mmCIF file of C-alpha atoms in Angstrom:
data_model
loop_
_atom_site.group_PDB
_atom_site.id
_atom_site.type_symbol
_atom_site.label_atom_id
_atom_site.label_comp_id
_atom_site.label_asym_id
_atom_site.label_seq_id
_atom_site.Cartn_x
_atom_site.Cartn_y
_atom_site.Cartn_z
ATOM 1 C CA UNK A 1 116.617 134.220 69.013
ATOM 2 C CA UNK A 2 117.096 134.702 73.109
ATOM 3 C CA UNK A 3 117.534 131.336 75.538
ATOM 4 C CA UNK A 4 114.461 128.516 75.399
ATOM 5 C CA UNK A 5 113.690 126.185 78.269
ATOM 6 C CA UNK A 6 110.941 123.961 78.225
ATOM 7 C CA UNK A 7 110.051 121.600 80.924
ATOM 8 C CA UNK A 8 107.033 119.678 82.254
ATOM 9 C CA UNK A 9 106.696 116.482 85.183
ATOM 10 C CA UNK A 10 110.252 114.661 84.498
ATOM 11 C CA UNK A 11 111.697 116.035 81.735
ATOM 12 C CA UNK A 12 113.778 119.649 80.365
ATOM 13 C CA UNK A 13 114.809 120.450 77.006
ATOM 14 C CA UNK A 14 116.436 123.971 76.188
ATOM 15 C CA UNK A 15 118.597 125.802 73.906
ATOM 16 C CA UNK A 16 120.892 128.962 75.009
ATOM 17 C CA UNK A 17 122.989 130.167 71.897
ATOM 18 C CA UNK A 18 126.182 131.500 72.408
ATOM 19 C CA UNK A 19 127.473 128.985 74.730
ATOM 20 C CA UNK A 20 129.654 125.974 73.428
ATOM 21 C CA UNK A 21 127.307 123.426 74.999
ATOM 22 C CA UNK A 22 124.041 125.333 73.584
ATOM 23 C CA UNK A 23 121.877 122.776 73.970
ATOM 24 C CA UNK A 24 120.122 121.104 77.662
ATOM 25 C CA UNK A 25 118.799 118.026 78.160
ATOM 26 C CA UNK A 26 117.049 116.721 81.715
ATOM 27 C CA UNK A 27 114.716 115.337 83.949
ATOM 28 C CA UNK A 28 113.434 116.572 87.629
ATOM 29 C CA UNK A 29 116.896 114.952 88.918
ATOM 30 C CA UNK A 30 119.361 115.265 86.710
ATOM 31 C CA UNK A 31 120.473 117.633 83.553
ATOM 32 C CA UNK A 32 123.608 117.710 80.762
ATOM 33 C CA UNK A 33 124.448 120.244 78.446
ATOM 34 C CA UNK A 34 124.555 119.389 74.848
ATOM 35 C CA UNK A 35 126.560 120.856 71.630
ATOM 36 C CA UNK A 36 124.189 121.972 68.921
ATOM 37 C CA UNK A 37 124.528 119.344 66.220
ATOM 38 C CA UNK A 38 124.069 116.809 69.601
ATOM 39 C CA UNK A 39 120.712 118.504 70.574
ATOM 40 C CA UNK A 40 119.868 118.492 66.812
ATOM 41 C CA UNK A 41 120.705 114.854 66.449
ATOM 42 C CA UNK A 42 118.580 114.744 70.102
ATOM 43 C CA UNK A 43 115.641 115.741 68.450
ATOM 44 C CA UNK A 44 115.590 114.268 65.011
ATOM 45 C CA UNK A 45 116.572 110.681 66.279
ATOM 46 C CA UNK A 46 113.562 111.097 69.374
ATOM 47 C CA UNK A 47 111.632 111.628 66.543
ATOM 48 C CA UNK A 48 112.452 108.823 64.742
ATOM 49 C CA UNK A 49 112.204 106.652 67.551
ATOM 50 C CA UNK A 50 108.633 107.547 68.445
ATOM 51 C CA UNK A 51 107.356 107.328 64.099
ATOM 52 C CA UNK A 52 109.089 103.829 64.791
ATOM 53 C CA UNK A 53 106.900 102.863 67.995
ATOM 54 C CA UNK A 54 103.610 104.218 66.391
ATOM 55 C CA UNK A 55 104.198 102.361 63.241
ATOM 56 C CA UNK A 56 105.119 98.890 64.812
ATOM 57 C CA UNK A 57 101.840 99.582 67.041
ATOM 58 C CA UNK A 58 99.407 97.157 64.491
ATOM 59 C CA UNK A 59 102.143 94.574 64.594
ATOM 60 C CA UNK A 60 102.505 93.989 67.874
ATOM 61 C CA UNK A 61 100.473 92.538 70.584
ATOM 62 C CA UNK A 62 98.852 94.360 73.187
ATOM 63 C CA UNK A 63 100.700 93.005 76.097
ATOM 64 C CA UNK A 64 103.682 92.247 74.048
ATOM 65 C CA UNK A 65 106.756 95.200 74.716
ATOM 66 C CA UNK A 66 109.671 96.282 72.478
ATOM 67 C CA UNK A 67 113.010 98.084 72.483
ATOM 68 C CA UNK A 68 114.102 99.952 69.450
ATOM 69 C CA UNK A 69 117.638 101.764 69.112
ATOM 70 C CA UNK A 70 118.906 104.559 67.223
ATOM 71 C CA UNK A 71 122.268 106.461 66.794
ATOM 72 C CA UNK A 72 124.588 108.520 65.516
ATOM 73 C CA UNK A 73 128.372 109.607 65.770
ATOM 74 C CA UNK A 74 126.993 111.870 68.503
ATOM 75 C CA UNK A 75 124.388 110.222 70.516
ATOM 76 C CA UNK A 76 122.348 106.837 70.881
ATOM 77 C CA UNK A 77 119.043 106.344 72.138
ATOM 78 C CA UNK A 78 117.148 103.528 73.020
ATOM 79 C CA UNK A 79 112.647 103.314 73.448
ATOM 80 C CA UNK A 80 111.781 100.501 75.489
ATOM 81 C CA UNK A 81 107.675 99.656 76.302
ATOM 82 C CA UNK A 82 104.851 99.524 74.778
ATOM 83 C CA UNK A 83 104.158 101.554 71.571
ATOM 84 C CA UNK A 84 101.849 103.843 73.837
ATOM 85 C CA UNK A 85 103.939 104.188 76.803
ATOM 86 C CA UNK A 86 107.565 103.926 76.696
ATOM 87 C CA UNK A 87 111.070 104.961 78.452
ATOM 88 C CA UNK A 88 113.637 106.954 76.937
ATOM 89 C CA UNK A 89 117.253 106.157 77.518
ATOM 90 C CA UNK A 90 120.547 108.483 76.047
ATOM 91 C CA UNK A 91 123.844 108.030 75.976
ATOM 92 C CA UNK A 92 126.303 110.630 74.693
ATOM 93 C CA UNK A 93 129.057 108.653 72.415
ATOM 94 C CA UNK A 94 131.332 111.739 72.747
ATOM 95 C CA UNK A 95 134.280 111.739 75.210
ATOM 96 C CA UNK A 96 131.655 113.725 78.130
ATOM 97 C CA UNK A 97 130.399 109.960 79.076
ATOM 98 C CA UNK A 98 127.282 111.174 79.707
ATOM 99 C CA UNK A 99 123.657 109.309 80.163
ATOM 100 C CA UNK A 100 120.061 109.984 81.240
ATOM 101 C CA UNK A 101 116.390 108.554 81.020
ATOM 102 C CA UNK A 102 113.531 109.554 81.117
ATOM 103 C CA UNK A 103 110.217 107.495 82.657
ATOM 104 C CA UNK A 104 107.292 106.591 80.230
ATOM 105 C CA UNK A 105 105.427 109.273 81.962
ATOM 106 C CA UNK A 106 107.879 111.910 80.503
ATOM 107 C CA UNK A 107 108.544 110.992 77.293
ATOM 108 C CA UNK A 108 105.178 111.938 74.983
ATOM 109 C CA UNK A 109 105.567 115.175 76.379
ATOM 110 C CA UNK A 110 109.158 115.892 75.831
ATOM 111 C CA UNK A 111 108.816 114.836 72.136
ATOM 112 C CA UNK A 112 106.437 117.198 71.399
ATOM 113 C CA UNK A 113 108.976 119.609 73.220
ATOM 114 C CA UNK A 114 111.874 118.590 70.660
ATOM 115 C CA UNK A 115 109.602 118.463 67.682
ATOM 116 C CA UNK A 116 108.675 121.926 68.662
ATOM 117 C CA UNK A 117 111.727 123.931 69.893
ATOM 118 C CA UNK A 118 113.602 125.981 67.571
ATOM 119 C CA UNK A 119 117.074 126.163 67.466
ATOM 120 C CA UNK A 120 119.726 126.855 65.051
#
């Protein structure tokens, strides 16, 4: 499988094997390159962030907002908004120190990017 970039209004997501930083993460401003097991972990934990907002959706009030958090050795992430519309925030817990965001805007499309892009 060749290189994959997918993009849309504030936000990038691609893959490019062969490289040691194989995966890409960005917005319009602002892109890092990621290993493969830290796009993977990318994906799966964006994943579980946005399950997490849909299912807290009946518990919460409608003008009432939430952050929720997840990680791993790689990468954390952190959601913060309202179970419809939300910001995404990254930070790489490798020695790169790297970080991004992405606007509530950006985010419902980019997950269906990561759900969606196949990598290996």
């Amino acid at each position: 499988m060749g290189k994959v970039l997918k993009a849309g209004a504030g936000w990038r997501i691609g893959w490019n094997p062969g490289n040691e930083y194989q995966g890409l993460v960005g917005s319009d401003d602002w892109a890092f390159e990621l290993t493969n097991t830290e796009l993977a972990d990318f994906c799966r934990l964006l994943g579980q962030l946005a399950d997490n907002m849909r299912s807290i959706q009946a518990e919460l009030m409608d003008e009432e907002s939430i952050a929720c958090e997840a990680e791993s050795d790689l990468i954390w992430m952190q959601v913060q908004g309202f179970p419809h519309q939300y910001s995404l925030r990254l930070i790489l817990n490798t020695g790169r120190s790297c970080e991004g965001n992405w606007s509530a805007d950006a985010v419902p499309e980019l997950i269906v990017a990561a759900a969606s892009i196949q990598f290996f």
